[in-house]
Short mmCIF file of C-alpha atoms in Angstrom, two decimals:
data_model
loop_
_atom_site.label_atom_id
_atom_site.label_comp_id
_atom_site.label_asym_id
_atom_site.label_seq_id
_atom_site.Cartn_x
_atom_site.Cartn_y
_atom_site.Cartn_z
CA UNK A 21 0.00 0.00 0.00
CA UNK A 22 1.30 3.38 -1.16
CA UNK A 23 1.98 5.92 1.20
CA UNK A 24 -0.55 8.44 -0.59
CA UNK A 25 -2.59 5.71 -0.07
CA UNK A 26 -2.39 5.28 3.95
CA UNK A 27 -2.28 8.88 3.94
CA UNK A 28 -5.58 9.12 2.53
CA UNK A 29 -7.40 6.75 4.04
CA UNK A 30 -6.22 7.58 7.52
CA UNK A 31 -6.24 11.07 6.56
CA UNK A 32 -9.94 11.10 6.71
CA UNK A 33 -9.87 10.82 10.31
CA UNK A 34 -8.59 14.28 10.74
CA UNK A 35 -10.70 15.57 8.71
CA UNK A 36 -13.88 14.55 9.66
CA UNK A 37 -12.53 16.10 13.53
CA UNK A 38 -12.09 19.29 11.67
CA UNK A 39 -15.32 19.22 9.58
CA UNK A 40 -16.65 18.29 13.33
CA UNK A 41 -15.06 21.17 14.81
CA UNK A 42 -16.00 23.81 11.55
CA UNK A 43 -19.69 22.83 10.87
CA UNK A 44 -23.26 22.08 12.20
CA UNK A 45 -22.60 18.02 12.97
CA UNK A 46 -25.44 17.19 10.35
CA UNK A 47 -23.58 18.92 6.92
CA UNK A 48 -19.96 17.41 8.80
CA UNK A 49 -21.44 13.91 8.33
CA UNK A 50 -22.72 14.91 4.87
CA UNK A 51 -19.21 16.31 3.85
CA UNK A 52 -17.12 13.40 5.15
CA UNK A 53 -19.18 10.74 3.31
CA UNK A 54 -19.02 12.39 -0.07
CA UNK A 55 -15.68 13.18 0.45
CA UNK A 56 -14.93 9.72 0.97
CA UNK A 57 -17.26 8.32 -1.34
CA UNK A 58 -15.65 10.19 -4.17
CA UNK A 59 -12.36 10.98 -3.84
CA UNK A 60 -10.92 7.74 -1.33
CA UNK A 61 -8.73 4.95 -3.17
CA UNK A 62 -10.17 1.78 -3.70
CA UNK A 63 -7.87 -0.19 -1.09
CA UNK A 64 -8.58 -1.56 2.38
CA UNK A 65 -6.33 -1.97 5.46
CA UNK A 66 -7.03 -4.91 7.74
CA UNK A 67 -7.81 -4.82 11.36
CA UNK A 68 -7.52 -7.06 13.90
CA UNK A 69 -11.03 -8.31 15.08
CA UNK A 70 -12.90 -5.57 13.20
CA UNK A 71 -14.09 -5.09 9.62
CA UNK A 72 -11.63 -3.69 7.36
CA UNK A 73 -10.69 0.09 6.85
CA UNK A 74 -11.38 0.93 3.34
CA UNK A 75 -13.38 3.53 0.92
CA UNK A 76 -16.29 2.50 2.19
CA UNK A 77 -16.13 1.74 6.11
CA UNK A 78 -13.68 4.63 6.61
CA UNK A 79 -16.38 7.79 6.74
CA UNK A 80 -18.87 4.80 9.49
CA UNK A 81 -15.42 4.78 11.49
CA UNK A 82 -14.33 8.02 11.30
CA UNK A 83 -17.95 10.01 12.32
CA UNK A 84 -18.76 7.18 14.58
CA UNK A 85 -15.88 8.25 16.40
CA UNK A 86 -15.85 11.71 16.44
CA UNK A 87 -20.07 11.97 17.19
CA UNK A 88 -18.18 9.81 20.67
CA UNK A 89 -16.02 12.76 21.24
CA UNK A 90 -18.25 15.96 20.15
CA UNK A 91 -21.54 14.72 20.09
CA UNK A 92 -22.46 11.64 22.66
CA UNK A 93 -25.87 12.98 22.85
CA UNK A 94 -26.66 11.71 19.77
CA UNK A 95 -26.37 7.89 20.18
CA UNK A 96 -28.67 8.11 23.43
CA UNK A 97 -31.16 10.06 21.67
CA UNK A 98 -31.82 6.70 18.79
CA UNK A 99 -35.03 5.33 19.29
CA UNK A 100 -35.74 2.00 17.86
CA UNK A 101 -38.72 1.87 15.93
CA UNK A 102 -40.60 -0.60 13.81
CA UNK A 103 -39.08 0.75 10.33
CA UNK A 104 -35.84 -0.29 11.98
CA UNK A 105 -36.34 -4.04 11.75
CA UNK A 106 -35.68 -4.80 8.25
CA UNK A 107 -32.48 -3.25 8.87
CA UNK A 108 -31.43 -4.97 11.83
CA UNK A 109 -32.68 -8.58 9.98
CA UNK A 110 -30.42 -7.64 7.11
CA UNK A 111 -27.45 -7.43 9.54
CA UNK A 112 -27.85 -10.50 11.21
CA UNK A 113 -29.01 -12.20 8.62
CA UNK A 114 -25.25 -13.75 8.06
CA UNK A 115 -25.08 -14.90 11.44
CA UNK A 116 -28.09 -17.33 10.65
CA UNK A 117 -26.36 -18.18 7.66
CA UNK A 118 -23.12 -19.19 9.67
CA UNK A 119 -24.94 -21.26 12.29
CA UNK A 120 -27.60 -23.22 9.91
CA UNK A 121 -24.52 -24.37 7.36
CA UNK A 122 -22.50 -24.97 10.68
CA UNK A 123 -19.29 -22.62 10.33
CA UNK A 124 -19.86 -21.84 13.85
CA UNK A 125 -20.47 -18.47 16.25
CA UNK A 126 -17.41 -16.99 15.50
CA UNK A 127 -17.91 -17.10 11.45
CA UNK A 128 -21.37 -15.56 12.02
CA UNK A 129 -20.00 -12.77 14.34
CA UNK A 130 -17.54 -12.01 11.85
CA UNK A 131 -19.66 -11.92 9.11
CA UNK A 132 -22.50 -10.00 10.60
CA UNK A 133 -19.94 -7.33 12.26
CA UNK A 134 -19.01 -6.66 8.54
CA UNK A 135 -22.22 -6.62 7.01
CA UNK A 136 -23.74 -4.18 9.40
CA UNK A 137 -20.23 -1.87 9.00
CA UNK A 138 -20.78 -1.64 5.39
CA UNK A 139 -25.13 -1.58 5.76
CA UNK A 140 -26.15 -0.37 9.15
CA UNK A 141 -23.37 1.80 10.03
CA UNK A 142 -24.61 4.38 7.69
CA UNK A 143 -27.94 3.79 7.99
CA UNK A 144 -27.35 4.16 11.70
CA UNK A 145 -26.02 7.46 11.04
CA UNK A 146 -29.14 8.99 8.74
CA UNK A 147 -30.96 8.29 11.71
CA UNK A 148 -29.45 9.78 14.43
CA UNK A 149 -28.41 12.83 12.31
CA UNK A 150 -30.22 13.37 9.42
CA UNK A 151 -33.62 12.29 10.69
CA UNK A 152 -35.39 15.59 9.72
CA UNK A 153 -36.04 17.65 6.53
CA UNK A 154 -33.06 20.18 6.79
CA UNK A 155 -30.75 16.96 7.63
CA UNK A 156 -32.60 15.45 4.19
CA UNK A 157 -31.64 18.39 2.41
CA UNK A 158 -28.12 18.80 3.28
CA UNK A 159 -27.60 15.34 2.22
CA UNK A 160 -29.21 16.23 -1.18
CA UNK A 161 -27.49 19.23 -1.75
CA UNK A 162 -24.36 17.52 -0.94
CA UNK A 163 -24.55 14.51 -3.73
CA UNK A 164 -26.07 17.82 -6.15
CA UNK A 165 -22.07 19.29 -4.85
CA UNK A 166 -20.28 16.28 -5.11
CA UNK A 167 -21.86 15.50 -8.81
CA UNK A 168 -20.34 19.40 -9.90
CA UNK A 169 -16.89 18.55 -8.48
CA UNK A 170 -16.91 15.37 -10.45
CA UNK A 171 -17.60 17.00 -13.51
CA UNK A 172 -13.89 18.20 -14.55
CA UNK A 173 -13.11 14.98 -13.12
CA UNK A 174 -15.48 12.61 -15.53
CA UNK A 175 -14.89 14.68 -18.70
CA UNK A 176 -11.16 14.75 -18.35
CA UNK A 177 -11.25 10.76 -17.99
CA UNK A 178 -13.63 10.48 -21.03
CA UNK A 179 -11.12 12.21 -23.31
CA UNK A 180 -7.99 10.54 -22.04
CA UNK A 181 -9.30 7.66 -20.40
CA UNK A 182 -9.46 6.27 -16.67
CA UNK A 183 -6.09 7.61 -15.22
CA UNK A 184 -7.13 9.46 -12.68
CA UNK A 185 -6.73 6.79 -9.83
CA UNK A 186 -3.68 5.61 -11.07
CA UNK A 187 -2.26 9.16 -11.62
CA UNK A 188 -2.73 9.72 -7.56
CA UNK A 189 -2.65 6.86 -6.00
CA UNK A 190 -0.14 4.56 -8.12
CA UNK A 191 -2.50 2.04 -9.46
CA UNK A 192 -5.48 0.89 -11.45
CA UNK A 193 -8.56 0.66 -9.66
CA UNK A 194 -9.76 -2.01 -11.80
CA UNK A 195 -7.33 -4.28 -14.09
CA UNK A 196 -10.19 -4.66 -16.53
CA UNK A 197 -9.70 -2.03 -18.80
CA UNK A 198 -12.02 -2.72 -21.78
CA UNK A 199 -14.87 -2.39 -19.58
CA UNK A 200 -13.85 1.33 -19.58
CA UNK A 201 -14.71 1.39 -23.34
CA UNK A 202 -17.98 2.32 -24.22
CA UNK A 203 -19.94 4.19 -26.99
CA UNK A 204 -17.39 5.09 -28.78
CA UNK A 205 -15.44 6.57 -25.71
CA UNK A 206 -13.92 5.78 -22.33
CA UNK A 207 -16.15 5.59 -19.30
CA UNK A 208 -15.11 7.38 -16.28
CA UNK A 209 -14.34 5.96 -13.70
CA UNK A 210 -12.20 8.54 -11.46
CA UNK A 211 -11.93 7.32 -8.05
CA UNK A 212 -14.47 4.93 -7.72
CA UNK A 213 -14.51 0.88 -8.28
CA UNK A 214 -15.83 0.76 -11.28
CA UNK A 215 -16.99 3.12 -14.55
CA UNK A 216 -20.98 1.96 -13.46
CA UNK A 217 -20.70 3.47 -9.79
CA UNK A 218 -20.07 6.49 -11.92
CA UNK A 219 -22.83 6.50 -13.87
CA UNK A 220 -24.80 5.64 -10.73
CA UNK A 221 -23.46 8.52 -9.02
CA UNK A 222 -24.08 11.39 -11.85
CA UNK A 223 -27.35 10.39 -12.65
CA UNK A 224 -28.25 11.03 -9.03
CA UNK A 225 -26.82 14.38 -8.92
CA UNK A 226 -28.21 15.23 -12.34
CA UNK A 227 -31.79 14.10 -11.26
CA UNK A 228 -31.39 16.24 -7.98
CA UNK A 229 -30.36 19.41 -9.78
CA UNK A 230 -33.24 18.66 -12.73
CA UNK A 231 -35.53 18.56 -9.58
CA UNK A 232 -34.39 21.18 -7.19
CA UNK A 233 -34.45 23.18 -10.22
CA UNK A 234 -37.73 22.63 -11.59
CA UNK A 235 -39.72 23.16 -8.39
CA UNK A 236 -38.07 26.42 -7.32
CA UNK A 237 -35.82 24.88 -4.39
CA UNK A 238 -32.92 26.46 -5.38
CA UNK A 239 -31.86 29.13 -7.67
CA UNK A 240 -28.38 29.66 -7.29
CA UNK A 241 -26.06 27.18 -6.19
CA UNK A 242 -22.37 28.62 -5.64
CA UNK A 243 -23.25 31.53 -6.97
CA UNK A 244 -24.34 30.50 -10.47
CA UNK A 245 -27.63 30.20 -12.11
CA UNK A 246 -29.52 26.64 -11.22
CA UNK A 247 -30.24 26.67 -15.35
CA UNK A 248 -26.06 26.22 -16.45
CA UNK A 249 -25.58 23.87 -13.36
CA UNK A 250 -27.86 21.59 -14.50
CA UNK A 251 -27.42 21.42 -18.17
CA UNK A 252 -23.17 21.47 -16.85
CA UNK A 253 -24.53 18.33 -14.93
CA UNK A 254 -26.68 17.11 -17.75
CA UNK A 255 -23.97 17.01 -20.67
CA UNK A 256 -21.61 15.50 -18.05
CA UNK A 257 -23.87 12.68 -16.48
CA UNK A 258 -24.24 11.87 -20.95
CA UNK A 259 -20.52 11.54 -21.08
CA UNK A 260 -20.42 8.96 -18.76
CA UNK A 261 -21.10 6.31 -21.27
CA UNK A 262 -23.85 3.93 -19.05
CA UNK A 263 -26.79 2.51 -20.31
CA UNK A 264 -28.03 1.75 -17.30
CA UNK A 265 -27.54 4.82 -16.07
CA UNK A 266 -29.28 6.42 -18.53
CA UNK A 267 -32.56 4.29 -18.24
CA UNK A 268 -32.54 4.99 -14.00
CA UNK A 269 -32.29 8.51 -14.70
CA UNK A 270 -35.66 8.56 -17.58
CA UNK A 271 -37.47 6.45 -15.20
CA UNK A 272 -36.68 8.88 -12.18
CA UNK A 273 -37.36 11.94 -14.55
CA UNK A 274 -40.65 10.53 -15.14
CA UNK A 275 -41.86 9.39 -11.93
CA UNK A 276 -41.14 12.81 -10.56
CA UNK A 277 -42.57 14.74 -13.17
CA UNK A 278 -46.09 12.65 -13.01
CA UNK A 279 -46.10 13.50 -8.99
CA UNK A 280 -45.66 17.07 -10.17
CA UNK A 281 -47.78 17.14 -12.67
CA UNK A 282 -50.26 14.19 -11.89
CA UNK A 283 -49.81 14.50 -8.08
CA UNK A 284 -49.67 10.62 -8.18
CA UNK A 285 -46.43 8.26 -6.60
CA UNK A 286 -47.96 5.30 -8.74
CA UNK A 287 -45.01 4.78 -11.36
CA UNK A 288 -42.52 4.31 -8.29
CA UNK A 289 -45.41 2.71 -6.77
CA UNK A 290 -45.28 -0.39 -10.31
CA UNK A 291 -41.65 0.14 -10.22
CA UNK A 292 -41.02 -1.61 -7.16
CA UNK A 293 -43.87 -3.82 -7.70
CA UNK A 294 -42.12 -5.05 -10.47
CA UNK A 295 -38.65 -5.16 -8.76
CA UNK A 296 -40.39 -7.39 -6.66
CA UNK A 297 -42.21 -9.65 -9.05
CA UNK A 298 -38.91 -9.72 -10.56
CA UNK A 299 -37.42 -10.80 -7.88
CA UNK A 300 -40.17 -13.62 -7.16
CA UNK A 301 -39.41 -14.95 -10.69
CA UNK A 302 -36.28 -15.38 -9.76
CA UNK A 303 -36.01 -16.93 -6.71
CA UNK A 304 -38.44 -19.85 -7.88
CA UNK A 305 -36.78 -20.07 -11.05
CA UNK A 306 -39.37 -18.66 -13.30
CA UNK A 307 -38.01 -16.42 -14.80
CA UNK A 308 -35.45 -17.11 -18.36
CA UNK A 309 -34.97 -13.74 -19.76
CA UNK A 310 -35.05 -14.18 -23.48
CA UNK A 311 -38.01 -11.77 -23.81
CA UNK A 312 -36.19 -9.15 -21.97
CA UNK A 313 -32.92 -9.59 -23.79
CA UNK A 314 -35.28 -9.38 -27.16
CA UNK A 315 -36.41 -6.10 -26.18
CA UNK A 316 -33.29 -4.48 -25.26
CA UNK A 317 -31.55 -5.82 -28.67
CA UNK A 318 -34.65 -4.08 -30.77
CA UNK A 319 -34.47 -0.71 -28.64
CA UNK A 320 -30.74 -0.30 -27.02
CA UNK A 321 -28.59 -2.09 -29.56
CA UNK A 322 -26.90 -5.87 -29.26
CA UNK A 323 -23.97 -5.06 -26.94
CA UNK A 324 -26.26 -4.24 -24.38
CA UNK A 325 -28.42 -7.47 -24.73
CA UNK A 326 -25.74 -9.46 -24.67
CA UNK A 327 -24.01 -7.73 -21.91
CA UNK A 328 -28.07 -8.94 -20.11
CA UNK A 329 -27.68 -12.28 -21.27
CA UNK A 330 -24.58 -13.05 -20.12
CA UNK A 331 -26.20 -11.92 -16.41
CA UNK A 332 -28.78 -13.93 -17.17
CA UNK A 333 -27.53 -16.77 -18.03
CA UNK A 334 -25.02 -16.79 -15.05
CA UNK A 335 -27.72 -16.20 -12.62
CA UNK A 336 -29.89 -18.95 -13.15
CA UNK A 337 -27.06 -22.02 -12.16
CA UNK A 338 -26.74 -19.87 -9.25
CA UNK A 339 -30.22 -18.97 -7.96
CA UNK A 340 -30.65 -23.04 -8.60
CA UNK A 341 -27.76 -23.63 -6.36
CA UNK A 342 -29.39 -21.27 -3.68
CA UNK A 343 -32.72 -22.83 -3.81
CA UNK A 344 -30.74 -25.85 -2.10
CA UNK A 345 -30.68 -23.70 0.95
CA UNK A 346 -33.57 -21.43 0.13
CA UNK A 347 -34.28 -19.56 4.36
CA UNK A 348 -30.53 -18.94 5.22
CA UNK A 349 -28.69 -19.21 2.19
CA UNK A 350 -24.71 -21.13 2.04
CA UNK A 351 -23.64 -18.36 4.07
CA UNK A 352 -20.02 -17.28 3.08
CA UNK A 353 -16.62 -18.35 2.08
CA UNK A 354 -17.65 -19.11 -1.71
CA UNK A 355 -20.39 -21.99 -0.56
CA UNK A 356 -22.78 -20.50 -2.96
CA UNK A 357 -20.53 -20.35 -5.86
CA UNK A 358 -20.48 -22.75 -8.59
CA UNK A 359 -17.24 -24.70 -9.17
CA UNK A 360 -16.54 -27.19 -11.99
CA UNK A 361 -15.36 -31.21 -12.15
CA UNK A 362 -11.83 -29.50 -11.09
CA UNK A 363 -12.46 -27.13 -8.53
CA UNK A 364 -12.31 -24.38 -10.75
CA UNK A 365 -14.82 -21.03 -9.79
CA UNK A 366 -17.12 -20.45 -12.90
CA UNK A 367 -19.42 -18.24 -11.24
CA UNK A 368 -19.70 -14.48 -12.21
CA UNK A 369 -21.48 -12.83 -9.73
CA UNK A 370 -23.01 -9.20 -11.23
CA UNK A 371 -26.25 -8.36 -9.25
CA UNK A 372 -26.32 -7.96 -5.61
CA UNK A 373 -29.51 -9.67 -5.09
CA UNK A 374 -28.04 -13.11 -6.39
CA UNK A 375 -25.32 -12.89 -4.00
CA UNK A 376 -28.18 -11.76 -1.04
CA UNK A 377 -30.03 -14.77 -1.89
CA UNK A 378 -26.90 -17.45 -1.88
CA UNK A 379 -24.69 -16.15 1.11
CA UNK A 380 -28.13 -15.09 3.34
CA UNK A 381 -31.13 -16.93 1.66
CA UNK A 382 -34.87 -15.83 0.94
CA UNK A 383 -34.23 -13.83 4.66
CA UNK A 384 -31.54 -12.00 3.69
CA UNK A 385 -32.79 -11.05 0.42
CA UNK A 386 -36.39 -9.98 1.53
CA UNK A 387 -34.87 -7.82 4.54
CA UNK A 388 -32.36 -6.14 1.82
CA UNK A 389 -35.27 -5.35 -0.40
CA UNK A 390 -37.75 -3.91 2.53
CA UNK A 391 -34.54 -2.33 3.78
CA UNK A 392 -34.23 -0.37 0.74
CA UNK A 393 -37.63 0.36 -0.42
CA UNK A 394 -39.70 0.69 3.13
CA UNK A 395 -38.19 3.75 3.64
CA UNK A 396 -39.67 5.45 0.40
CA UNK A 397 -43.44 3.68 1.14
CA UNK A 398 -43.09 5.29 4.35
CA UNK A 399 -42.50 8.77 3.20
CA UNK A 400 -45.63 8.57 0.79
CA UNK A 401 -48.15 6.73 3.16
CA UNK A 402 -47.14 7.88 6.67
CA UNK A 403 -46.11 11.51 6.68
CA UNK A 404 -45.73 12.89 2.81
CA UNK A 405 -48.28 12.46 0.12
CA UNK A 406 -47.16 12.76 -2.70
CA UNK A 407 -48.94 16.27 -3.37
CA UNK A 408 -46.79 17.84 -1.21
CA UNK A 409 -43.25 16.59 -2.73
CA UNK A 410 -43.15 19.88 -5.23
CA UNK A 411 -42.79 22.15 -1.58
CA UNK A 412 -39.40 23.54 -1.50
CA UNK A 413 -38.86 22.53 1.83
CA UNK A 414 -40.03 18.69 0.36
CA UNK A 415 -38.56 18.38 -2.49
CA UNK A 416 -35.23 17.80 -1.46
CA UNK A 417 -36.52 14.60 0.24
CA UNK A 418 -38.95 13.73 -2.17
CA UNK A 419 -36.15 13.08 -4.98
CA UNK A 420 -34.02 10.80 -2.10
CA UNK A 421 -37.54 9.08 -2.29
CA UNK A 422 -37.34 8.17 -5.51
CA UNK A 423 -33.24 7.04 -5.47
CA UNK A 424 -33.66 4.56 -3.40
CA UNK A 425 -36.17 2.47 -5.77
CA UNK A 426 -33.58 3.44 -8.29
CA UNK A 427 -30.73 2.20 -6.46
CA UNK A 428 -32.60 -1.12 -5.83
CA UNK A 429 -33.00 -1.65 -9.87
CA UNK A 430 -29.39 -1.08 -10.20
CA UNK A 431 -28.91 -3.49 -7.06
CA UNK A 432 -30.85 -6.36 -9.99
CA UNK A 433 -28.32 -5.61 -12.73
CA UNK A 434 -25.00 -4.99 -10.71
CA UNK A 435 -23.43 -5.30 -7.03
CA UNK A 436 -22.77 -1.80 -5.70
CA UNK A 437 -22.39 -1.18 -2.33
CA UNK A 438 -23.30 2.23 -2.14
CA UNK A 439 -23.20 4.01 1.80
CA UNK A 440 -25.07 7.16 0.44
CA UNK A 441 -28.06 5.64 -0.29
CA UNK A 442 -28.21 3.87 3.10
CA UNK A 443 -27.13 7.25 5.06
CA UNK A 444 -30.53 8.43 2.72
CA UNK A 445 -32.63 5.26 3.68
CA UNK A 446 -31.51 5.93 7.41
CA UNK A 447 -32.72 9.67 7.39
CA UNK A 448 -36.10 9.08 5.63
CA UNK A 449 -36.32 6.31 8.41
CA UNK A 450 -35.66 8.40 11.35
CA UNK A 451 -37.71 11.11 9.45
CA UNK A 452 -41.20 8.97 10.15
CA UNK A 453 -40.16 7.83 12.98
CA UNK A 454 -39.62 11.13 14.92
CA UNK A 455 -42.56 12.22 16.98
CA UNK A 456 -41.41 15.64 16.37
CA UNK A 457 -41.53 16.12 12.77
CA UNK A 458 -44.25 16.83 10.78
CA UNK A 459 -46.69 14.45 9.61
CA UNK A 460 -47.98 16.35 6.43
CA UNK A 461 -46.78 19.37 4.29
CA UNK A 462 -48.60 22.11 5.38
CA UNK A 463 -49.06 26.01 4.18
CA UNK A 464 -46.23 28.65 4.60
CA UNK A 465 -47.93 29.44 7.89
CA UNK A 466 -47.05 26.18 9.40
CA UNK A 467 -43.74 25.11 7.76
CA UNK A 468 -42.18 22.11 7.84
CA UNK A 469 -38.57 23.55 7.67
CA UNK A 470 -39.48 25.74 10.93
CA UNK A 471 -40.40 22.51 12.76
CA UNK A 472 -37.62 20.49 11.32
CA UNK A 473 -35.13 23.00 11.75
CA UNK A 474 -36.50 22.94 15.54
CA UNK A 475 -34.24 19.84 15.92
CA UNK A 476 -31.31 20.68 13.99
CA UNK A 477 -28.14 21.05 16.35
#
């Protein structure tokens, strides 16, 4: 490991005491985990007994440990509540694993301390800090900022290709490099794992600023006109060279311009129906694919179908081999891989949900899906109809509300571990949970920024 490396990872620490020290403790936690999110190496430095330090547990560490020195108050004042429980499942869910394919207490310990480090940690932090609307919106305003600082970034990379991460910290952050060719061009893929967390990542600022922008949130940002930021963000986000991408951000654009227009959640509201039916089909092995990979040959072109077949066809061995131990799953250690006559590994392992359902079982999975998409049913059914999500003091959690459903669809196609979306989950979480906050977006006379901001630190 380099020593610009080590320097940055452990550099962190330091600065999140500063950021601590300079800022309101709700836009500290928002700066340190898009600071880390895009700008840490991709490298991890074992500890003894504990999950690794890496890109992604290194802002949970960090903040965990400075909220213990400058803010203590704010682990006593977590409540546990009932939207918490598909959470907590999806943590332990590898400790069931462990025990039911006997690899014993200490495997199960192990795997569950890492799983909630890299799921609950985060989570655990929306809700304790950013469990109101003003916490909501820093968080949004901060992906909308982190999005603008990648653009240099991402169009630099797409004229001379990925070199970004090797440039500063001395080495590839993925060996594959013709996955970095796309569409004629290179993909970005700047600091992150891989060219798709990219795309993931743009297209969530890009929605944000299309949003904030359309219902009067914000009209300057930095000190420039909403109107160039967003078609800056826009033109960017298109250089990024991801399909995928692409399609989340269409599907976003339209379910938030029926709410404002239509004043109607219902397209999120058949999206994750049909993440779920999807799901369904492919857990009891009903599902083959070739209609879908039909479809996307006709209207996207045959790179792309292919690229779906291939994940198709690799899935279905391995959602067999998981039906084997359908509850709990083979737990970890490779058990739910496929190997051949010689021992070799033929499994490729893109979508998260396929590895959910062999390591942790139908229990792990279901808990990962609630996990992700409770939050946003919450928001619309217990506390924000969607009539209300075009209020500028809404809006900035209404698009979060419509990520996460996003993030879940990429979470079919591809295995991204991504903390910001949990730090969101956590918030929108805490956000229907508090007693305090508002239950409905009301008139000017009764804000809910003026209650929510009655919490803020």
């Amino acid at each position: 490991m380099s020593p610009t490396v080590m320097l940055a990872l452990f550099g962190l620490l330091p600065f999140t005491i500063y950021m601590f020290i300079r800022y309101p403790s709700q836009r500290a936690v928002v700066i340190v985990f898009i600071t880390a999110f895009i700008f840490l190496p991709v490298a991890a430095f074992k500890l003894p007994g504990i999950p690794e330090y890496s890109k992604t547990s290194a802002p949970c560490y960090c903040i965990l440990l400075a909220t213990f020195i400058y803010d203590p108050q704010r682990f006593s004042s977590f409540k546990f509540g009932w939207l918490d429980v598909p959470m907590v499942c999806w943590c332990l869910s590898p400790f069931a694993a462990s025990i039911t394919n006997g690899l014993g207490p200490y495997d199960g310990f192990s795997t569950t301390l890492a799983q909630t480090m890299a799921w609950g940690a985060p989570y655990f932090l929306g809700r304790i800090y950013l469990n109101n609307l003003e916490g909501l919106r820093q968080l949004t305003l901060g992906i909308f900022a982190g999005g603008l600082i990648y653009v240099p970034l991402c169009l630099f990379e797409s004229r001379m290709s990925p070199q970004l991460h090797r440039m500063v910290y001395g080495f590839a952050a993925r060996k594959d490099f013709a996955q970095t060719i796309r569409l004629g061009g290179y993909r970005p893929t700047v600091f992150m794992v891989h060219g798709l967390w990219v795309g993931v990542w743009m297209m969530s600022a890009a929605l944000i600023a299309v949003w904030l922008w359309k219902t009067g949130t914000i009209k300057r940002f930095w000190n420039m006109p909403m109107d160039w930021l967003v078609l800056t963000l826009l033109v960017t986000f298109i250089m990024c060279r991801s399909t995928g991408a692409y399609l989340y951000f269409v599907m976003g654009l339209f379910i938030l311009f029926v709410v404002k227009y239509c004043r109607t959640a219902l397209p999120m509201y058949l999206l994750m129906f049909g993440l779920c039916f999807y799901l369904y089909l492919g857990v009891s092995g009903g599902f083959t694919g070739g209609e879908v990979v039909s479809f996307v040959a006709d209207t996207i072109g045959p790179d792309r179908a292919q690229s779906l077949e291939f994940r198709f066809i690799n899935e279905g061995p391995l959602a067999e081999k998981a039906r084997e131990r359908m509850l709990f799953g083979w737990g970890g250690w490779g058990r739910a891989r496929i190997f051949d006559e010689w021992g070799e590994d033929i499994s490729v392992t893109d979508s998260l949900w396929i590895i959910a359902f062999g390591n942790q079982g139908l229990f792990g999975l279901s808990t990962f899906v609630t996990s992700v998409l409770l939050p946003s049913l919450s928001f619309c059914w217990l506390g924000y109809p969607p009539s209300t999500w075009t209020h500028p003091k809404v809006a900035p959690a209404a698009v979060l509300v419509v990520l996460l459903p996003l993030f879940m669809l990429d979470s079919v196609l591809n295995a991204m571990v991504n903390q910001i979306f949990m730090l969101a989950a956590g918030g929108l979480t805490g956000l229907m949970l508090s007693k305090t906050e508002p239950q409905q977006a009301t008139s000017a006379r009764s804000s809910p920024a003026r209650r929510s901001t009655a919490r803020q630190r």
